[in-house]
Amino acid sequence: MFCYQCQEASKGVGCTIRGVCGKPDDVANLQDLLIFVLKGISRFDLIAREKGLSPKRTDRFIVESLFTTITNANFDKAAFVKRIQDALALREEIKAALVANGVEIPADLHESATWTASTEAEFDAKAPSIGVLSTENEDVRSLRELIIYGLKGMAAYAEHAMNLGYEDLTIAAFAEEALVATTNDALTADELVALVLKTGEYGVNVMALLDKANTSTYGNPEITKVNIGVGKNPGILISGHDLRDMEELLKQTEGTGVDVYTHSEMLPANYYPKFKAYKHFVGNYGNAWWKQNEEFESFNGPILMTTNCIVPPKDSYKHKLFTTGAAGFPGCPHIADRPEGGAKDFSAVIEMAKTCAAPVEIETGEIVGGFAHAQVFALADKVVDAVKSGAIKKFFVMAGCDGRMKDRDYYTEFAKALPNDTVILTAGCAKYRYNKLPLGDIGGIPRVLDAGQCNDSYSLAVIALKLKEVFELNDINDLPIAYNIAWYEQKAVIVLLALLYLGVKNIHLGPTLPAFLSPNVANVLVNTFGIAGVGSVEDDIKLFMA
Ligand code: FS2
Ligand code: SF4
């Protein structure tokens, strides 16, 4: 295996024997093989789309498959074997439809469009030869992988929107175009850089689509005090990002005597009006994803992982960890997809919860959130006045991910050291580094404004664009907003590319720059977009406040 897609890549280079995330090498290889076959599907499906011959299930298949390969989403080898078999069958079905309709099959096919096999052993044998390192030139490899990681993040968001009935057909079509481009040796570095930015454009589109899906279905997030203590009933802890799963779980647990709590990236579910209506939705339990080994144990009840980030579970709660959708872990029960027009069946989770003790209280009190675009616009006069009067000197976008590495303490220290006339705009699980600090408020505006999940970084961009309009500026970079973003997995990659596409410059990215950026590609990002890493808290505050 060779995997360098996340911030925790071994030694800042890449994982080669087993992932720091716990991903075994055979699973890593099969994830690469799945991406490889998706490239082959895409080659034929782009032609099939033009001719109206693309099978209906293709978009969802491409999007779901990309999503399953995101860091920490799925560790289940059997799931990948099945998916590769399905992928090969889909590719051949599309090809057969083209032939049957007299469409000429191109002669110059990449191996991803022609290689075939059917057994796990054959997949294991093939996979090591088509991985990341099969692209020899390190700059081309870097750009290709940057595009693919952006697509993975984009796919995750597209899947959540699809689950709510919101689909934009151009998104899967673009994913196919970009996947095929990564097999084209004739593309120049400049052309690949242009494709990186185009990926960012689709990142904006997909986050806008998901925002529309979430807010049209569940209402606009509003200022909310979220309970972080516990009640007396047994509970189910739901994590990940899928709001449709959240809704179905709340409905099915109503009146059963089982309470529902959110963990990590599901915290923002507490901000939606539709979910607040459920009396047995108690609040949020615990912190960011990487604390789950302790927190899932003390929770006592079953846990439902709707997406990444899974930490390989301890034996003490492994049988209580349910996965669903793109998530999977061998030996953990998996809740099947919803039937057409129906809901998922969470009865196994609910029945197990009834036999469990109530959660152990690990914290008490409340945290405040719900500052997505509509709520911030409702406060716009107050915010604008505070900027004009100088009460707020600067905003810091500190969106993104949290992770287990010690050097992420930087973000807690940075938040503590920020001057009192600054406000943090956050989204994603990065917030857990500072959302429980007593940072106070500025004239009633909290100093940490949480917009929601990582995809709600879109809200932060919308807020920035609104401020640009209010202050009549020509350039988004003239706003008093600094960007100090923490990344971990590939959703943060699409958020970053989306910000670059929107013209945001001088983004600081940490705690380390991606291992998949070759020195030359990193230089392009530094010179063109002013991307920088992070330094010491003291130096960075001086730099940002200058
Ligand atoms: Fe955090 Fe993990 Fe949201 Fe990432 S819970 S690092 O998936 O996507 O952010
Ligand atoms: Fe390593 Fe990250 Fe890849 Fe896991 S996802 S194998 S930690 S680079």
Coordinates of C-alpha atoms and ligand atoms in Angstrom, one line a residue:
M1 CA 0.0 0.0 0.0
F2 CA 0.9 3.6 -0.4
C3 CA -1.5 6.2 1.0
Y4 CA -0.9 9.9 1.6
Q5 CA -4.4 11.3 1.4
C6 CA -4.8 12.6 4.9
Q7 CA -2.9 14.9 7.3
E8 CA -1.8 12.0 9.5
A9 CA 0.1 10.2 6.7
S10 CA 3.0 8.4 8.3
K11 CA 6.1 10.6 8.9
G12 CA 4.5 13.3 6.8
V13 CA 5.2 11.1 3.7
G14 CA 2.7 8.3 3.4
C15 CA 1.5 5.1 5.1
T16 CA 3.1 1.9 3.6
I17 CA 2.5 -1.0 6.0
R18 CA -0.7 0.0 7.8
G19 CA -2.5 3.3 8.0
V20 CA -2.0 5.5 11.0
C21 CA -5.8 5.6 10.7
G22 CA -5.8 1.8 11.2
K23 CA -6.5 1.0 7.5
P24 CA -4.9 -2.4 6.7
D25 CA -2.8 -2.6 3.5
D26 CA -5.1 -4.9 1.6
V27 CA -8.0 -2.5 2.2
A28 CA -5.9 0.5 1.1
N29 CA -5.0 -1.4 -2.1
L30 CA -8.6 -2.2 -2.9
Q31 CA -9.6 1.4 -2.4
D32 CA -7.1 2.3 -5.0
L33 CA -8.4 -0.4 -7.3
L34 CA -11.9 0.9 -6.9
I35 CA -10.8 4.4 -7.9
F36 CA -9.0 2.8 -10.9
V37 CA -12.2 1.0 -12.1
L38 CA -14.2 4.2 -11.6
K39 CA -11.8 5.8 -14.1
G40 CA -12.7 3.1 -16.6
I41 CA -16.5 3.5 -15.9
S42 CA -16.1 7.2 -16.4
R43 CA -14.4 6.8 -19.8
F44 CA -17.4 5.0 -21.2
D45 CA -20.1 6.9 -19.2
L46 CA -19.0 10.3 -20.5
I47 CA -19.9 9.0 -24.0
A48 CA -23.0 7.3 -22.7
R49 CA -24.2 10.5 -21.1
E50 CA -24.0 12.4 -24.4
K51 CA -26.0 9.7 -26.1
G52 CA -28.6 9.4 -23.3
L53 CA -27.4 5.9 -22.5
S54 CA -26.0 6.3 -19.0
P55 CA -27.7 3.9 -16.6
K56 CA -29.6 5.8 -13.9
R57 CA -27.7 4.3 -11.0
T58 CA -24.3 5.5 -12.3
D59 CA -24.3 8.9 -10.6
R60 CA -25.0 7.4 -7.2
F61 CA -22.6 4.6 -7.7
I62 CA -19.7 6.9 -8.6
V63 CA -20.5 9.3 -5.7
E64 CA -20.9 6.5 -3.1
S65 CA -17.8 4.7 -4.3
L66 CA -15.6 7.8 -4.0
F67 CA -17.1 8.4 -0.6
T68 CA -16.2 5.0 0.8
T69 CA -12.5 5.6 0.1
I70 CA -12.4 8.8 2.3
T71 CA -10.1 8.5 5.3
N72 CA -11.8 6.6 8.2
A73 CA -15.0 5.9 6.4
N74 CA -14.8 2.2 5.5
F75 CA -12.4 -0.4 6.7
D76 CA -14.4 -3.4 5.5
K77 CA -12.5 -5.4 2.8
A78 CA -15.6 -7.4 1.8
A79 CA -17.4 -4.2 1.1
F80 CA -14.7 -3.2 -1.4
V81 CA -14.5 -6.6 -3.1
K82 CA -18.3 -6.4 -3.7
R83 CA -18.1 -2.8 -4.8
I84 CA -15.2 -3.5 -7.3
Q85 CA -17.3 -6.4 -8.7
D86 CA -20.3 -4.1 -9.1
A87 CA -18.1 -1.5 -10.7
L88 CA -16.7 -3.9 -13.3
A89 CA -20.3 -5.1 -14.0
L90 CA -21.5 -1.5 -14.4
R91 CA -18.6 -0.6 -16.7
E92 CA -19.3 -3.6 -19.0
E93 CA -23.1 -2.7 -19.0
I94 CA -22.3 0.8 -20.2
K95 CA -19.9 -0.5 -22.8
A96 CA -22.4 -3.0 -24.0
A97 CA -25.1 -0.3 -24.3
L98 CA -22.8 1.8 -26.4
V99 CA -22.0 -1.2 -28.7
A100 CA -25.7 -2.2 -29.0
N101 CA -26.5 1.4 -30.1
G102 CA -23.8 1.5 -32.7
V103 CA -21.5 3.9 -30.8
E104 CA -17.9 3.4 -31.7
I105 CA -15.7 2.4 -28.8
P106 CA -12.5 4.5 -28.7
A107 CA -9.3 2.6 -29.6
D108 CA -7.0 4.5 -27.2
L109 CA -8.4 3.1 -24.0
H110 CA -6.6 3.3 -20.7
E111 CA -6.1 0.0 -18.8
S112 CA -8.8 1.1 -16.3
A113 CA -11.3 0.7 -19.1
T114 CA -10.1 -2.8 -20.2
W115 CA -8.7 -4.7 -17.2
T116 CA -11.1 -7.2 -15.9
A117 CA -11.2 -9.9 -13.1
S118 CA -13.8 -11.2 -10.7
T119 CA -12.2 -12.7 -7.6
E120 CA -10.8 -11.2 -4.4
A121 CA -7.4 -13.0 -5.1
E122 CA -7.3 -11.4 -8.6
F123 CA -8.1 -8.0 -7.1
D124 CA -5.4 -8.4 -4.4
A125 CA -2.9 -9.3 -7.1
K126 CA -3.7 -6.4 -9.4
A127 CA -4.1 -3.6 -6.9
P128 CA -0.5 -2.9 -5.9
S129 CA 0.4 -2.1 -9.5
I130 CA -2.2 0.7 -10.1
G131 CA -1.9 2.7 -6.9
V132 CA -0.7 6.3 -6.3
L133 CA 2.9 5.5 -7.0
S134 CA 2.1 4.1 -10.5
T135 CA 2.3 7.8 -11.7
E136 CA 6.0 8.2 -11.8
N137 CA 6.4 12.0 -12.2
E138 CA 5.9 13.4 -8.7
D139 CA 4.4 16.6 -9.8
V140 CA 1.9 15.0 -12.1
R141 CA 1.1 12.5 -9.3
S142 CA 0.6 15.3 -6.9
L143 CA -1.8 17.2 -9.1
R144 CA -3.7 14.0 -10.0
E145 CA -4.1 13.0 -6.4
L146 CA -5.1 16.6 -5.4
I147 CA -7.9 16.4 -7.9
I148 CA -8.9 12.9 -6.8
Y149 CA -9.0 13.9 -3.1
G150 CA -11.1 16.9 -4.0
L151 CA -13.5 14.7 -5.8
K152 CA -13.7 12.4 -2.8
G153 CA -14.8 15.3 -0.6
M154 CA -17.1 16.6 -3.3
A155 CA -18.7 13.1 -3.6
A156 CA -19.4 12.9 0.2
Y157 CA -21.3 16.2 0.1
A158 CA -23.1 15.2 -3.1
E159 CA -24.2 11.9 -1.5
H160 CA -25.8 13.7 1.5
A161 CA -27.7 16.0 -0.8
M162 CA -28.9 13.1 -2.9
N163 CA -30.2 11.4 0.3
L164 CA -32.4 14.4 0.7
G165 CA -33.6 14.3 -2.9
Y166 CA -31.3 17.1 -4.2
E167 CA -29.2 16.1 -7.2
D168 CA -27.2 18.1 -9.7
L169 CA -26.4 15.9 -12.6
T170 CA -23.4 18.1 -13.6
I171 CA -21.6 17.1 -10.4
A172 CA -21.2 13.3 -11.2
A173 CA -20.5 14.2 -14.8
F174 CA -17.7 16.5 -13.7
A175 CA -16.3 13.8 -11.4
E176 CA -16.1 11.5 -14.4
E177 CA -14.4 14.1 -16.6
A178 CA -11.8 14.7 -13.9
L179 CA -11.3 11.0 -13.2
V180 CA -10.6 10.4 -16.9
A181 CA -8.3 13.4 -16.9
T182 CA -6.1 11.7 -14.3
T183 CA -5.4 8.9 -16.8
N184 CA -4.4 11.3 -19.6
D185 CA -0.6 11.5 -19.9
A186 CA -0.9 14.2 -22.6
L187 CA -2.2 16.8 -20.1
T188 CA 0.3 19.5 -19.1
A189 CA 0.9 20.6 -15.5
D190 CA -0.9 23.9 -16.3
E191 CA -3.9 22.0 -17.6
L192 CA -4.0 19.9 -14.4
V193 CA -3.7 23.1 -12.3
A194 CA -6.7 24.5 -14.2
L195 CA -8.6 21.2 -13.4
V196 CA -7.7 21.6 -9.7
L197 CA -9.5 25.0 -9.7
K198 CA -12.4 23.6 -11.7
T199 CA -12.7 21.0 -8.9
G200 CA -13.0 23.9 -6.5
E201 CA -15.8 25.4 -8.6
Y202 CA -17.7 22.2 -8.3
G203 CA -16.9 22.2 -4.6
V204 CA -18.7 25.5 -4.3
N205 CA -21.6 24.1 -6.3
V206 CA -21.9 20.9 -4.2
M207 CA -21.8 22.7 -0.9
A208 CA -24.4 25.2 -2.1
L209 CA -26.6 22.2 -3.1
L210 CA -26.1 20.5 0.2
D211 CA -26.9 23.8 2.0
K212 CA -30.1 24.0 0.1
A213 CA -31.0 20.4 0.8
N214 CA -30.3 20.7 4.5
T215 CA -32.0 24.1 5.0
S216 CA -35.0 23.4 2.8
T217 CA -35.6 20.1 4.6
Y218 CA -34.8 20.9 8.2
G219 CA -35.0 24.8 8.3
N220 CA -32.2 27.3 8.8
P221 CA -29.8 26.6 11.7
E222 CA -30.5 29.1 14.5
I223 CA -28.7 30.2 17.6
T224 CA -28.9 27.3 20.0
K225 CA -27.6 26.4 23.4
V226 CA -26.7 22.7 23.2
N227 CA -26.8 20.6 26.4
I228 CA -23.5 18.7 26.8
G229 CA -24.7 16.8 29.9
V230 CA -26.8 13.6 30.0
G231 CA -30.3 12.4 31.0
K232 CA -31.4 9.3 32.9
N233 CA -32.6 7.2 29.9
P234 CA -30.4 4.9 27.8
G235 CA -29.3 6.6 24.6
I236 CA -28.1 6.2 21.1
L237 CA -25.1 8.3 20.0
I238 CA -25.2 9.3 16.4
S239 CA -22.0 10.5 14.6
G240 CA -21.0 11.5 11.1
H241 CA -22.7 14.0 8.8
D242 CA -25.8 12.5 7.3
L243 CA -28.9 14.5 8.4
R244 CA -31.4 12.1 6.7
D245 CA -30.1 9.3 9.0
M246 CA -30.5 11.7 11.9
E247 CA -34.1 12.4 11.0
E248 CA -35.1 8.8 10.6
L249 CA -33.4 7.8 13.9
L250 CA -35.2 10.6 15.8
K251 CA -38.6 9.5 14.3
Q252 CA -38.0 5.8 15.1
T253 CA -36.8 6.4 18.7
E254 CA -39.7 8.7 19.6
G255 CA -41.8 7.3 22.5
T256 CA -39.4 4.3 23.0
G257 CA -37.8 5.6 26.1
V258 CA -34.5 5.8 24.3
D259 CA -32.8 9.2 24.0
V260 CA -30.6 10.5 21.2
Y261 CA -27.3 12.3 21.5
T262 CA -25.0 13.7 18.8
H263 CA -21.2 13.1 18.6
S264 CA -18.5 15.1 16.8
E265 CA -19.7 16.3 13.3
M266 CA -23.4 15.5 14.1
L267 CA -23.4 18.3 16.8
P268 CA -24.8 20.8 14.3
A269 CA -28.0 18.7 14.0
N270 CA -28.9 20.4 17.3
Y271 CA -29.1 23.8 15.5
Y272 CA -31.9 22.8 13.0
P273 CA -35.5 23.7 13.9
K274 CA -37.0 20.4 12.7
F275 CA -34.7 18.4 15.0
K276 CA -35.3 20.6 18.0
A277 CA -38.9 19.5 18.0
Y278 CA -37.9 16.0 19.3
K279 CA -38.1 16.1 23.1
H280 CA -35.9 13.0 23.4
F281 CA -33.0 14.6 21.5
V282 CA -31.0 15.5 24.5
G283 CA -27.9 17.2 23.2
N284 CA -24.2 16.5 22.3
Y285 CA -22.0 13.9 24.0
G286 CA -18.2 14.3 23.9
N287 CA -15.9 15.9 21.4
A288 CA -14.2 15.4 18.1
W289 CA -14.0 12.0 16.3
W290 CA -10.6 11.0 17.6
K291 CA -11.8 10.9 21.2
Q292 CA -14.3 8.1 20.4
N293 CA -12.3 5.3 22.0
E294 CA -13.0 6.8 25.4
E295 CA -16.3 8.5 24.8
F296 CA -18.0 5.6 23.0
E297 CA -17.1 3.4 26.0
S298 CA -18.5 5.7 28.6
F299 CA -21.6 6.4 26.6
N300 CA -22.8 2.9 27.3
G301 CA -25.4 2.7 24.6
P302 CA -25.1 1.9 20.9
I303 CA -23.4 4.2 18.4
L304 CA -24.5 4.9 14.9
M305 CA -21.7 6.0 12.5
T306 CA -23.4 7.6 9.5
T307 CA -20.1 8.5 7.7
N308 CA -16.4 8.9 8.6
C309 CA -14.6 9.3 11.0
I310 CA -14.3 5.8 12.5
V311 CA -11.5 4.9 14.9
P312 CA -11.0 1.1 15.0
P313 CA -13.3 0.2 17.9
K314 CA -12.3 -1.3 21.2
D315 CA -13.7 -4.8 21.9
S316 CA -15.7 -3.3 24.8
Y317 CA -18.1 -1.5 22.4
K318 CA -17.4 -3.0 19.0
H319 CA -20.6 -5.0 19.0
K320 CA -22.5 -1.7 19.8
L321 CA -20.9 0.2 16.9
F322 CA -23.4 0.3 14.0
T323 CA -22.3 1.6 10.6
T324 CA -24.5 2.7 7.7
G325 CA -24.2 4.3 4.2
A326 CA -20.6 4.7 3.1
A327 CA -19.3 3.7 6.5
G328 CA -18.2 0.2 7.4
F329 CA -16.0 -1.7 9.8
P330 CA -15.5 -5.5 9.7
G331 CA -17.4 -7.2 12.5
C332 CA -19.6 -4.2 13.2
P333 CA -23.3 -4.5 12.4
H334 CA -24.2 -2.5 9.2
I335 CA -27.7 -0.9 8.7
A336 CA -28.8 -1.5 5.2
D337 CA -29.6 1.2 2.7
R338 CA -33.2 2.6 2.7
P339 CA -35.5 0.9 0.2
E340 CA -36.7 3.1 -2.7
G341 CA -39.2 5.7 -1.2
G342 CA -38.7 4.2 2.3
A343 CA -36.7 4.7 5.5
K344 CA -33.7 2.8 7.0
D345 CA -34.6 0.4 9.7
F346 CA -32.9 1.3 12.9
S347 CA -34.8 -1.1 15.1
A348 CA -31.7 -3.2 15.9
V349 CA -30.0 -0.1 17.3
I350 CA -33.0 0.9 19.3
E351 CA -33.6 -2.6 20.7
M352 CA -29.9 -2.8 21.8
A353 CA -30.2 0.7 23.4
K354 CA -33.1 -0.5 25.6
T355 CA -30.8 -3.1 27.2
C356 CA -28.0 -0.5 28.0
A357 CA -27.3 1.7 30.9
A358 CA -27.7 5.5 30.6
P359 CA -24.6 7.4 29.5
V360 CA -21.9 8.3 32.1
E361 CA -21.8 12.1 32.4
I362 CA -18.4 13.4 31.3
E363 CA -19.3 17.1 31.1
T364 CA -22.1 19.4 32.1
G365 CA -23.3 22.8 30.7
E366 CA -24.0 24.1 27.3
I367 CA -22.2 25.2 24.1
V368 CA -23.6 27.8 21.7
G369 CA -23.8 27.3 18.0
G370 CA -26.1 27.7 14.9
F371 CA -24.4 30.6 13.1
A372 CA -24.9 29.5 9.5
H373 CA -25.5 32.2 6.9
A374 CA -29.2 32.9 7.6
Q375 CA -28.6 33.4 11.4
V376 CA -25.6 35.6 10.8
F377 CA -27.6 37.7 8.2
A378 CA -30.3 38.2 10.9
L379 CA -27.6 39.7 13.1
A380 CA -25.9 41.6 10.2
D381 CA -26.7 45.1 11.5
K382 CA -25.1 44.3 14.8
V383 CA -22.1 42.7 13.2
V384 CA -21.6 45.5 10.7
D385 CA -21.9 48.1 13.5
A386 CA -19.3 46.2 15.6
V387 CA -16.9 46.2 12.7
K388 CA -17.5 49.9 11.9
S389 CA -17.1 51.0 15.5
G390 CA -13.9 48.9 15.8
A391 CA -15.4 46.6 18.5
I392 CA -14.6 43.8 16.1
K393 CA -11.2 44.2 14.5
K394 CA -10.8 40.9 12.7
F395 CA -12.6 37.7 11.9
F396 CA -10.6 34.4 11.9
V397 CA -12.0 31.6 9.8
M398 CA -10.8 28.5 11.7
A399 CA -12.9 25.9 9.9
G400 CA -11.9 22.3 9.1
C401 CA -11.0 19.1 11.0
D402 CA -9.6 18.1 14.3
G403 CA -7.2 15.2 14.7
R404 CA -5.3 13.3 17.3
M405 CA -1.8 14.7 16.8
K406 CA -0.4 16.6 19.7
D407 CA 0.6 19.6 17.5
R408 CA -3.1 20.4 17.1
D409 CA -2.9 22.0 20.5
Y410 CA -1.7 24.9 18.4
Y411 CA -5.4 25.7 17.6
T412 CA -6.5 25.8 21.2
E413 CA -3.5 28.1 22.1
F414 CA -4.1 30.2 19.0
A415 CA -7.8 30.7 20.0
K416 CA -6.8 31.6 23.6
A417 CA -4.2 34.1 22.4
L418 CA -6.4 35.9 19.9
P419 CA -7.0 39.5 21.0
N420 CA -10.5 40.1 22.6
D421 CA -11.6 42.2 19.6
T422 CA -11.5 39.3 17.3
V423 CA -14.2 36.7 16.4
I424 CA -13.6 33.1 15.3
L425 CA -15.8 31.8 12.4
T426 CA -15.8 28.0 12.5
A427 CA -17.3 24.9 10.9
G428 CA -16.3 21.2 11.0
C429 CA -14.9 19.3 13.9
A430 CA -11.9 21.7 14.2
K431 CA -14.2 23.6 16.6
Y432 CA -13.7 21.2 19.4
R433 CA -10.2 22.7 20.0
Y434 CA -11.8 25.9 21.3
N435 CA -15.6 25.7 21.4
K436 CA -15.6 25.0 25.2
L437 CA -13.2 27.8 26.1
P438 CA -14.6 30.8 27.9
L439 CA -13.9 33.3 25.1
G440 CA -16.8 35.6 25.9
D441 CA -18.7 37.8 23.5
I442 CA -18.5 41.2 21.8
G443 CA -21.6 43.2 22.5
G444 CA -23.7 40.0 22.6
I445 CA -21.9 38.4 19.6
P446 CA -20.1 35.3 20.8
R447 CA -16.4 35.2 20.0
V448 CA -16.8 31.7 18.5
L449 CA -19.5 31.5 15.8
D450 CA -20.1 27.9 14.7
A451 CA -21.8 27.6 11.4
G452 CA -22.1 23.8 11.5
Q453 CA -20.4 20.8 9.8
C454 CA -17.4 21.0 7.5
N455 CA -19.6 21.5 4.5
D456 CA -21.1 24.5 6.2
S457 CA -17.8 26.2 5.5
Y458 CA -20.0 27.3 2.5
S459 CA -21.9 29.5 5.0
L460 CA -18.6 31.2 6.0
A461 CA -17.9 31.9 2.3
V462 CA -21.5 33.3 1.9
I463 CA -21.0 35.5 5.0
A464 CA -17.7 36.8 3.6
L465 CA -19.3 37.6 0.2
K466 CA -22.1 39.4 2.0
L467 CA -19.7 41.5 4.1
K468 CA -17.8 42.3 0.9
E469 CA -21.1 43.7 -0.6
V470 CA -22.0 45.6 2.6
F471 CA -18.6 47.2 2.8
E472 CA -18.6 47.9 -0.9
L473 CA -15.3 46.2 -1.5
N474 CA -14.0 44.9 -4.9
D475 CA -12.0 42.1 -3.5
I476 CA -12.9 39.5 -0.9
N477 CA -9.3 39.7 0.3
D478 CA -9.8 43.3 1.4
L479 CA -12.1 42.2 4.2
P480 CA -10.8 42.0 7.8
I481 CA -10.9 38.2 7.6
A482 CA -7.9 35.9 8.1
Y483 CA -8.0 32.2 7.2
N484 CA -6.3 29.7 9.6
I485 CA -7.7 26.3 8.6
A486 CA -7.0 22.9 10.1
W487 CA -7.3 20.0 7.8
Y488 CA -7.4 16.2 8.2
E489 CA -9.2 14.4 5.4
Q490 CA -10.5 14.9 1.9
K491 CA -13.6 17.0 2.7
A492 CA -11.2 19.6 3.9
V493 CA -9.4 19.3 0.6
I494 CA -12.6 20.2 -1.3
V495 CA -13.3 23.1 1.1
L496 CA -9.8 24.4 0.5
L497 CA -10.2 24.1 -3.3
A498 CA -13.6 25.8 -3.1
L499 CA -12.1 28.8 -1.2
L500 CA -9.3 29.0 -3.8
Y501 CA -11.8 29.0 -6.5
L502 CA -13.7 31.9 -4.8
G503 CA -10.5 33.9 -4.9
V504 CA -9.6 33.7 -1.2
K505 CA -5.8 34.3 -0.8
N506 CA -3.3 33.8 2.0
I507 CA -5.0 30.8 3.6
H508 CA -2.9 29.2 6.3
L509 CA -3.2 25.5 6.4
G510 CA -2.1 23.2 9.3
P511 CA -1.0 21.6 11.4
T512 CA 1.2 20.4 8.5
L513 CA 0.9 20.9 4.7
P514 CA -0.4 17.8 2.8
A515 CA 2.1 15.1 2.1
F516 CA 0.6 14.8 -1.4
L517 CA 1.9 18.2 -2.4
S518 CA 5.2 17.8 -4.2
P519 CA 7.6 20.7 -3.6
N520 CA 6.8 22.1 -7.1
V521 CA 3.1 21.9 -6.6
A522 CA 3.4 23.4 -3.1
N523 CA 5.3 26.3 -4.7
V524 CA 2.5 26.9 -7.2
L525 CA 0.0 27.1 -4.4
V526 CA 2.3 29.4 -2.4
N527 CA 3.1 31.7 -5.3
T528 CA -0.4 31.9 -6.9
F529 CA -2.6 31.8 -3.8
G530 CA -0.3 32.8 -0.9
I531 CA -1.0 29.4 0.8
A532 CA 1.2 29.0 3.9
G533 CA 1.6 26.6 6.8
V534 CA 1.5 27.5 10.5
G535 CA 4.3 28.6 12.7
S536 CA 4.3 29.4 16.4
V537 CA 1.1 30.8 17.9
E538 CA 2.9 34.1 18.9
D539 CA 4.4 34.6 15.4
D540 CA 1.2 33.8 13.6
I541 CA -0.9 36.1 15.7
K542 CA 1.6 38.9 15.0
L543 CA 1.5 38.1 11.3
F544 CA -2.3 37.9 11.1
M545 CA -2.9 41.1 13.2
A546 CA -0.4 43.2 11.3
Ligands
FS2_1 FE1 -14.2 16.0 11.2 FE2 -14.0 13.7 10.3 FE3 -16.3 16.9 8.7 FE4 -13.9 15.5 8.6 S1 -15.5 14.3 11.7 S2 -12.4 15.2 10.3 O1 -14.8 13.8 8.6 O2 -15.5 15.8 7.6 O3 -14.6 17.3 9.6
SF4_2 FE1 -2.4 6.9 6.2 FE2 -4.2 8.8 6.2 FE3 -4.1 7.1 4.2 FE4 -5.0 6.4 6.7 S1 -5.9 7.8 5.2 S2 -3.6 5.2 5.4 S3 -3.6 7.6 8.0 S4 -2.6 8.6 4.8

